[in-house]
């Protein structure tokens, strides 16, 4: 999850898009999986204010927002530098615009994700969380996204979001520049998730439930570690 909460020139804040975390967290914990919360710096994770109200926060997300134990986890995430990738079967990058700034070019995040993937684990991301996948490399040194079916927040959705002038790059364009075979839903902000081997991606906030089910399916097909 991101630690970043500021736009370059807007007074409104950004941060984690809550439901992109809670939908996946609920599905995996209900299935019996243990989850650790991590962020580039560790410590508190800011919440994007727009994600907390109608129509973006459903009943399940609001339940977590009012869950003191869950909220305490968001205040005490582990620093990615302290993560041992050998302890994990998957990594999931949540979204929110903050990730555009602190997921990309993060050496610790890249190390953890590449190690998990090269050990037979799963790399997954939703919406702007795809920023963390842009610079991942295969063991041969090629972009992990090259030739892979992949989705994430589209250029059109970025324009519709009203902050296109604030972000330093557009995810769709960056994925395509790395050879990703970008796909998206027919309608903007429609639910859409893709599985390409052990790479699982979701397009936007409404895709988090579909991504959660795809991640569960992939985990159940993977041998225990």
PDB file of C-alpha atoms in Angstrom:
ATOM      1  CA  UNK A   1       0.000   0.000   0.000  1.00  0.00           C
ATOM      2  CA  UNK A   2       1.055   3.568  -0.641  1.00  0.00           C
ATOM      3  CA  UNK A   3       2.387   6.074   1.881  1.00  0.00           C
ATOM      4  CA  UNK A   4       1.914   8.988  -0.518  1.00  0.00           C
ATOM      5  CA  UNK A   5      -1.052  11.341  -0.037  1.00  0.00           C
ATOM      6  CA  UNK A   6      -0.378  14.526  -2.028  1.00  0.00           C
ATOM      7  CA  UNK A   7      -0.970  15.784  -5.557  1.00  0.00           C
ATOM      8  CA  UNK A   8       1.467  18.319  -6.982  1.00  0.00           C
ATOM      9  CA  UNK A   9      -0.947  21.245  -7.056  1.00  0.00           C
ATOM     10  CA  UNK A  10      -4.319  20.161  -5.649  1.00  0.00           C
ATOM     11  CA  UNK A  11      -5.407  20.692  -2.061  1.00  0.00           C
ATOM     12  CA  UNK A  12      -7.364  17.424  -1.963  1.00  0.00           C
ATOM     13  CA  UNK A  13      -5.408  14.390  -0.838  1.00  0.00           C
ATOM     14  CA  UNK A  14      -4.927  10.935  -2.290  1.00  0.00           C
ATOM     15  CA  UNK A  15      -3.732   7.632  -0.827  1.00  0.00           C
ATOM     16  CA  UNK A  16      -5.024   4.065  -0.716  1.00  0.00           C
ATOM     17  CA  UNK A  17      -8.362   3.370  -2.425  1.00  0.00           C
ATOM     18  CA  UNK A  18      -9.999   1.508   0.440  1.00  0.00           C
ATOM     19  CA  UNK A  19     -12.203  -1.052  -1.336  1.00  0.00           C
ATOM     20  CA  UNK A  20      -9.298  -2.191  -3.505  1.00  0.00           C
ATOM     21  CA  UNK A  21      -7.746  -3.500  -0.325  1.00  0.00           C
ATOM     22  CA  UNK A  22     -10.819  -4.651   1.597  1.00  0.00           C
ATOM     23  CA  UNK A  23     -12.376  -6.722  -1.186  1.00  0.00           C
ATOM     24  CA  UNK A  24      -9.177  -8.712  -1.599  1.00  0.00           C
ATOM     25  CA  UNK A  25      -8.434  -8.850   2.134  1.00  0.00           C
ATOM     26  CA  UNK A  26     -11.911 -10.174   2.946  1.00  0.00           C
ATOM     27  CA  UNK A  27     -11.835 -12.842   0.241  1.00  0.00           C
ATOM     28  CA  UNK A  28      -8.381 -14.140   1.178  1.00  0.00           C
ATOM     29  CA  UNK A  29      -8.833 -14.100   4.938  1.00  0.00           C
ATOM     30  CA  UNK A  30     -12.194 -15.856   4.642  1.00  0.00           C
ATOM     31  CA  UNK A  31     -10.393 -18.545   2.634  1.00  0.00           C
ATOM     32  CA  UNK A  32      -7.867 -18.992   5.432  1.00  0.00           C
ATOM     33  CA  UNK A  33      -4.873 -17.117   4.057  1.00  0.00           C
ATOM     34  CA  UNK A  34      -2.666 -14.962   6.273  1.00  0.00           C
ATOM     35  CA  UNK A  35      -1.936 -11.448   5.012  1.00  0.00           C
ATOM     36  CA  UNK A  36       0.701  -8.930   6.034  1.00  0.00           C
ATOM     37  CA  UNK A  37       0.297  -5.214   5.327  1.00  0.00           C
ATOM     38  CA  UNK A  38       3.355  -3.475   3.891  1.00  0.00           C
ATOM     39  CA  UNK A  39       4.199  -0.096   2.392  1.00  0.00           C
ATOM     40  CA  UNK A  40       7.346   1.525   0.993  1.00  0.00           C
ATOM     41  CA  UNK A  41       8.115   3.374   4.235  1.00  0.00           C
ATOM     42  CA  UNK A  42       6.164   1.302   6.717  1.00  0.00           C
ATOM     43  CA  UNK A  43       3.848   2.864   9.275  1.00  0.00           C
ATOM     44  CA  UNK A  44       0.602   4.704   8.456  1.00  0.00           C
ATOM     45  CA  UNK A  45      -1.188   4.367   5.139  1.00  0.00           C
ATOM     46  CA  UNK A  46      -3.312   7.366   4.067  1.00  0.00           C
ATOM     47  CA  UNK A  47      -6.798   6.750   2.677  1.00  0.00           C
ATOM     48  CA  UNK A  48      -8.021   8.549  -0.401  1.00  0.00           C
ATOM     49  CA  UNK A  49     -11.011  10.574   0.853  1.00  0.00           C
ATOM     50  CA  UNK A  50     -12.936   9.938  -2.359  1.00  0.00           C
ATOM     51  CA  UNK A  51     -12.866   6.195  -1.678  1.00  0.00           C
ATOM     52  CA  UNK A  52     -14.618   6.449   1.676  1.00  0.00           C
ATOM     53  CA  UNK A  53     -18.128   7.500   0.656  1.00  0.00           C
ATOM     54  CA  UNK A  54     -20.893   6.588  -1.727  1.00  0.00           C
ATOM     55  CA  UNK A  55     -20.716   5.030  -4.275  1.00  0.00           C
ATOM     56  CA  UNK A  56     -17.136   3.853  -3.876  1.00  0.00           C
ATOM     57  CA  UNK A  57     -17.269   2.341  -0.375  1.00  0.00           C
ATOM     58  CA  UNK A  58     -19.765  -0.506  -0.182  1.00  0.00           C
ATOM     59  CA  UNK A  59     -21.085  -2.033   3.029  1.00  0.00           C
ATOM     60  CA  UNK A  60     -18.134  -4.411   3.306  1.00  0.00           C
ATOM     61  CA  UNK A  61     -15.586  -1.626   2.903  1.00  0.00           C
ATOM     62  CA  UNK A  62     -17.415   0.561   5.423  1.00  0.00           C
ATOM     63  CA  UNK A  63     -17.430  -2.324   7.880  1.00  0.00           C
ATOM     64  CA  UNK A  64     -13.629  -2.418   7.710  1.00  0.00           C
ATOM     65  CA  UNK A  65     -13.476   1.356   8.037  1.00  0.00           C
ATOM     66  CA  UNK A  66     -15.330   0.956  11.338  1.00  0.00           C
ATOM     67  CA  UNK A  67     -13.224  -2.020  12.466  1.00  0.00           C
ATOM     68  CA  UNK A  68     -10.628  -0.757  14.999  1.00  0.00           C
ATOM     69  CA  UNK A  69      -8.381  -3.804  14.591  1.00  0.00           C
ATOM     70  CA  UNK A  70      -8.293  -3.452  10.821  1.00  0.00           C
ATOM     71  CA  UNK A  71      -7.655   0.280  10.992  1.00  0.00           C
ATOM     72  CA  UNK A  72      -4.839  -0.318  13.448  1.00  0.00           C
ATOM     73  CA  UNK A  73      -3.162  -2.537  10.837  1.00  0.00           C
ATOM     74  CA  UNK A  74      -3.267   0.358   8.392  1.00  0.00           C
ATOM     75  CA  UNK A  75      -1.444   2.509  10.924  1.00  0.00           C
ATOM     76  CA  UNK A  76       1.373   0.017  11.445  1.00  0.00           C
ATOM     77  CA  UNK A  77       2.292  -1.492   8.080  1.00  0.00           C
ATOM     78  CA  UNK A  78       5.639  -3.179   7.656  1.00  0.00           C
ATOM     79  CA  UNK A  79       8.357  -1.452   5.671  1.00  0.00           C
ATOM     80  CA  UNK A  80       8.942  -3.334   2.434  1.00  0.00           C
ATOM     81  CA  UNK A  81      12.686  -3.300   3.098  1.00  0.00           C
ATOM     82  CA  UNK A  82      12.046  -5.583   6.091  1.00  0.00           C
ATOM     83  CA  UNK A  83      10.023  -8.153   4.129  1.00  0.00           C
ATOM     84  CA  UNK A  84      11.433 -11.646   3.544  1.00  0.00           C
ATOM     85  CA  UNK A  85       9.978 -12.650   0.168  1.00  0.00           C
ATOM     86  CA  UNK A  86      10.620 -16.317   0.914  1.00  0.00           C
ATOM     87  CA  UNK A  87       7.758 -16.250   3.414  1.00  0.00           C
ATOM     88  CA  UNK A  88       5.099 -15.378   0.815  1.00  0.00           C
ATOM     89  CA  UNK A  89       3.204 -17.095  -1.976  1.00  0.00           C
ATOM     90  CA  UNK A  90       1.906 -13.877  -3.514  1.00  0.00           C
ATOM     91  CA  UNK A  91       2.252 -10.130  -3.514  1.00  0.00           C
ATOM     92  CA  UNK A  92      -0.713  -7.834  -4.150  1.00  0.00           C
ATOM     93  CA  UNK A  93      -0.273  -4.171  -5.053  1.00  0.00           C
ATOM     94  CA  UNK A  94      -3.298  -2.100  -4.032  1.00  0.00           C
ATOM     95  CA  UNK A  95      -4.185   1.082  -5.891  1.00  0.00           C
ATOM     96  CA  UNK A  96      -4.980   4.701  -5.229  1.00  0.00           C
ATOM     97  CA  UNK A  97      -3.243   7.544  -7.024  1.00  0.00           C
ATOM     98  CA  UNK A  98      -0.516   7.706  -4.377  1.00  0.00           C
ATOM     99  CA  UNK A  99       1.058   4.555  -5.817  1.00  0.00           C
ATOM    100  CA  UNK A 100       1.960   6.453  -8.986  1.00  0.00           C
ATOM    101  CA  UNK A 101       4.678   8.179  -6.961  1.00  0.00           C
ATOM    102  CA  UNK A 102       5.981   5.662  -4.431  1.00  0.00           C
ATOM    103  CA  UNK A 103       5.558   2.228  -6.094  1.00  0.00           C
ATOM    104  CA  UNK A 104       7.555   2.869  -9.238  1.00  0.00           C
ATOM    105  CA  UNK A 105      11.363   2.753  -9.080  1.00  0.00           C
ATOM    106  CA  UNK A 106      11.233   1.304  -5.566  1.00  0.00           C
ATOM    107  CA  UNK A 107      14.158  -1.069  -5.279  1.00  0.00           C
ATOM    108  CA  UNK A 108      12.787  -2.880  -2.238  1.00  0.00           C
ATOM    109  CA  UNK A 109       9.388  -3.483  -3.823  1.00  0.00           C
ATOM    110  CA  UNK A 110      11.055  -4.721  -6.995  1.00  0.00           C
ATOM    111  CA  UNK A 111      13.289  -7.068  -5.035  1.00  0.00           C
ATOM    112  CA  UNK A 112      10.420  -8.602  -3.089  1.00  0.00           C
ATOM    113  CA  UNK A 113       8.107  -9.032  -6.083  1.00  0.00           C
ATOM    114  CA  UNK A 114      10.785 -10.429  -8.378  1.00  0.00           C
ATOM    115  CA  UNK A 115      11.903 -12.905  -5.724  1.00  0.00           C
ATOM    116  CA  UNK A 116       8.344 -14.104  -5.107  1.00  0.00           C
ATOM    117  CA  UNK A 117       7.692 -14.500  -8.819  1.00  0.00           C
ATOM    118  CA  UNK A 118      10.972 -16.257  -9.580  1.00  0.00           C
ATOM    119  CA  UNK A 119      10.267 -18.698  -6.738  1.00  0.00           C
ATOM    120  CA  UNK A 120       6.981 -19.742  -8.332  1.00  0.00           C
ATOM    121  CA  UNK A 121       4.743 -17.244  -6.560  1.00  0.00           C
ATOM    122  CA  UNK A 122       2.133 -14.810  -7.833  1.00  0.00           C
ATOM    123  CA  UNK A 123       2.383 -11.112  -8.648  1.00  0.00           C
ATOM    124  CA  UNK A 124      -0.951  -9.267  -8.651  1.00  0.00           C
ATOM    125  CA  UNK A 125      -2.102  -5.656  -8.769  1.00  0.00           C
ATOM    126  CA  UNK A 126      -5.203  -3.562  -9.265  1.00  0.00           C
ATOM    127  CA  UNK A 127      -5.790  -0.106 -10.774  1.00  0.00           C
ATOM    128  CA  UNK A 128      -2.896   2.303 -10.080  1.00  0.00           C
ATOM    129  CA  UNK A 129      -1.091  -0.450  -8.175  1.00  0.00           C
ATOM    130  CA  UNK A 130       0.191  -1.526 -11.595  1.00  0.00           C
ATOM    131  CA  UNK A 131       2.790   1.213 -11.134  1.00  0.00           C
ATOM    132  CA  UNK A 132       4.690  -1.302  -9.035  1.00  0.00           C
ATOM    133  CA  UNK A 133       4.914  -3.763 -11.929  1.00  0.00           C
ATOM    134  CA  UNK A 134       6.338  -1.403 -14.522  1.00  0.00           C
ATOM    135  CA  UNK A 135      10.005  -2.047 -13.787  1.00  0.00           C
ATOM    136  CA  UNK A 136       9.869  -5.690 -12.734  1.00  0.00           C
ATOM    137  CA  UNK A 137      12.245  -7.937 -14.662  1.00  0.00           C
ATOM    138  CA  UNK A 138      12.365 -11.614 -15.495  1.00  0.00           C
ATOM    139  CA  UNK A 139      15.445 -13.656 -14.657  1.00  0.00           C
ATOM    140  CA  UNK A 140      16.595 -12.951 -18.225  1.00  0.00           C
ATOM    141  CA  UNK A 141      16.392  -9.213 -17.590  1.00  0.00           C
ATOM    142  CA  UNK A 142      13.344  -8.609 -19.774  1.00  0.00           C
ATOM    143  CA  UNK A 143      10.312  -6.606 -18.575  1.00  0.00           C
ATOM    144  CA  UNK A 144       7.942  -8.918 -16.707  1.00  0.00           C
ATOM    145  CA  UNK A 145       5.035  -7.320 -18.591  1.00  0.00           C
ATOM    146  CA  UNK A 146       6.517  -7.982 -22.025  1.00  0.00           C
ATOM    147  CA  UNK A 147       4.188 -10.090 -24.143  1.00  0.00           C
ATOM    148  CA  UNK A 148       1.787 -10.600 -21.248  1.00  0.00           C
ATOM    149  CA  UNK A 149      -1.937  -9.903 -21.158  1.00  0.00           C
ATOM    150  CA  UNK A 150      -2.305  -7.089 -18.651  1.00  0.00           C
ATOM    151  CA  UNK A 151      -4.784  -4.453 -17.528  1.00  0.00           C
ATOM    152  CA  UNK A 152      -4.802  -1.470 -15.210  1.00  0.00           C
ATOM    153  CA  UNK A 153      -6.221   2.046 -15.021  1.00  0.00           C
ATOM    154  CA  UNK A 154      -6.750   3.145 -18.613  1.00  0.00           C
ATOM    155  CA  UNK A 155      -5.731   6.462 -20.154  1.00  0.00           C
ATOM    156  CA  UNK A 156      -9.403   7.250 -20.748  1.00  0.00           C
ATOM    157  CA  UNK A 157     -10.276   6.515 -17.114  1.00  0.00           C
ATOM    158  CA  UNK A 158      -7.420   8.763 -16.026  1.00  0.00           C
ATOM    159  CA  UNK A 159      -8.909  11.579 -18.096  1.00  0.00           C
ATOM    160  CA  UNK A 160     -12.346  10.949 -16.573  1.00  0.00           C
ATOM    161  CA  UNK A 161     -10.918  10.907 -13.048  1.00  0.00           C
ATOM    162  CA  UNK A 162     -10.156  14.629 -13.222  1.00  0.00           C
ATOM    163  CA  UNK A 163      -6.504  14.425 -12.165  1.00  0.00           C
ATOM    164  CA  UNK A 164      -4.802  13.626 -15.461  1.00  0.00           C
ATOM    165  CA  UNK A 165      -2.922  16.913 -15.202  1.00  0.00           C
ATOM    166  CA  UNK A 166      -1.497  15.870 -11.832  1.00  0.00           C
ATOM    167  CA  UNK A 167       0.035  12.463 -12.578  1.00  0.00           C
ATOM    168  CA  UNK A 168       3.571  12.234 -13.988  1.00  0.00           C
ATOM    169  CA  UNK A 169       2.701   9.411 -16.400  1.00  0.00           C
ATOM    170  CA  UNK A 170      -0.221   7.310 -17.587  1.00  0.00           C
ATOM    171  CA  UNK A 171      -0.256   3.640 -16.673  1.00  0.00           C
ATOM    172  CA  UNK A 172      -1.731   2.278 -19.885  1.00  0.00           C
ATOM    173  CA  UNK A 173       0.924   3.992 -21.971  1.00  0.00           C
ATOM    174  CA  UNK A 174       3.704   2.806 -19.667  1.00  0.00           C
ATOM    175  CA  UNK A 175       2.479  -0.795 -19.743  1.00  0.00           C
ATOM    176  CA  UNK A 176       2.299  -0.733 -23.519  1.00  0.00           C
ATOM    177  CA  UNK A 177       5.791   0.794 -23.724  1.00  0.00           C
ATOM    178  CA  UNK A 178       7.097  -2.299 -21.918  1.00  0.00           C
ATOM    179  CA  UNK A 179       5.480  -4.662 -24.361  1.00  0.00           C
ATOM    180  CA  UNK A 180       2.406  -5.411 -22.273  1.00  0.00           C
ATOM    181  CA  UNK A 181      -0.621  -6.607 -24.248  1.00  0.00           C
ATOM    182  CA  UNK A 182      -2.973  -4.138 -22.648  1.00  0.00           C
ATOM    183  CA  UNK A 183      -6.696  -4.953 -22.483  1.00  0.00           C
ATOM    184  CA  UNK A 184      -9.633  -3.198 -20.825  1.00  0.00           C
ATOM    185  CA  UNK A 185     -13.360  -3.436 -20.222  1.00  0.00           C
ATOM    186  CA  UNK A 186     -15.720  -2.258 -22.959  1.00  0.00           C
ATOM    187  CA  UNK A 187     -17.036   0.517 -20.710  1.00  0.00           C
ATOM    188  CA  UNK A 188     -14.795   2.703 -18.530  1.00  0.00           C
ATOM    189  CA  UNK A 189     -14.831   1.768 -14.842  1.00  0.00           C
ATOM    190  CA  UNK A 190     -16.341  -1.622 -15.625  1.00  0.00           C
ATOM    191  CA  UNK A 191     -15.055  -4.663 -13.729  1.00  0.00           C
ATOM    192  CA  UNK A 192     -12.230  -6.375 -15.610  1.00  0.00           C
ATOM    193  CA  UNK A 193      -9.442  -8.685 -14.453  1.00  0.00           C
ATOM    194  CA  UNK A 194      -6.882 -10.781 -16.316  1.00  0.00           C
ATOM    195  CA  UNK A 195      -4.846 -13.837 -15.396  1.00  0.00           C
ATOM    196  CA  UNK A 196      -1.744 -14.566 -17.453  1.00  0.00           C
ATOM    197  CA  UNK A 197       0.029 -17.408 -15.730  1.00  0.00           C
ATOM    198  CA  UNK A 198       1.172 -16.127 -12.342  1.00  0.00           C
ATOM    199  CA  UNK A 199       0.517 -12.492 -13.280  1.00  0.00           C
ATOM    200  CA  UNK A 200      -2.931 -11.219 -12.237  1.00  0.00           C
ATOM    201  CA  UNK A 201      -4.163  -7.688 -12.859  1.00  0.00           C
ATOM    202  CA  UNK A 202      -7.371  -5.689 -12.360  1.00  0.00           C
ATOM    203  CA  UNK A 203      -8.303  -2.564 -14.283  1.00  0.00           C
ATOM    204  CA  UNK A 204      -9.923  -0.218 -11.755  1.00  0.00           C
ATOM    205  CA  UNK A 205     -11.590  -0.059  -8.319  1.00  0.00           C
ATOM    206  CA  UNK A 206     -14.619  -2.029  -9.495  1.00  0.00           C
ATOM    207  CA  UNK A 207     -12.304  -4.839 -10.559  1.00  0.00           C
ATOM    208  CA  UNK A 208     -11.054  -5.664  -7.059  1.00  0.00           C
ATOM    209  CA  UNK A 209     -13.647  -8.387  -6.400  1.00  0.00           C
ATOM    210  CA  UNK A 210     -12.904 -10.086  -9.710  1.00  0.00           C
ATOM    211  CA  UNK A 211      -9.187  -9.837  -9.024  1.00  0.00           C
ATOM    212  CA  UNK A 212      -9.682 -11.364  -5.572  1.00  0.00           C
ATOM    213  CA  UNK A 213     -11.403 -14.401  -7.069  1.00  0.00           C
ATOM    214  CA  UNK A 214      -8.694 -14.764  -9.720  1.00  0.00           C
ATOM    215  CA  UNK A 215      -6.003 -14.556  -7.054  1.00  0.00           C
ATOM    216  CA  UNK A 216      -7.755 -17.176  -4.941  1.00  0.00           C
ATOM    217  CA  UNK A 217      -7.999 -19.496  -7.934  1.00  0.00           C
ATOM    218  CA  UNK A 218      -4.306 -19.065  -8.676  1.00  0.00           C
ATOM    219  CA  UNK A 219      -3.298 -19.658  -5.056  1.00  0.00           C
ATOM    220  CA  UNK A 220      -5.313 -22.875  -4.950  1.00  0.00           C
ATOM    221  CA  UNK A 221      -3.464 -24.095  -8.014  1.00  0.00           C
ATOM    222  CA  UNK A 222      -0.070 -23.369  -6.525  1.00  0.00           C
ATOM    223  CA  UNK A 223       1.772 -25.846  -4.289  1.00  0.00           C
ATOM    224  CA  UNK A 224       2.160 -24.870  -0.640  1.00  0.00           C
ATOM    225  CA  UNK A 225       5.422 -23.101   0.255  1.00  0.00           C
TER     226      UNK A 225
END
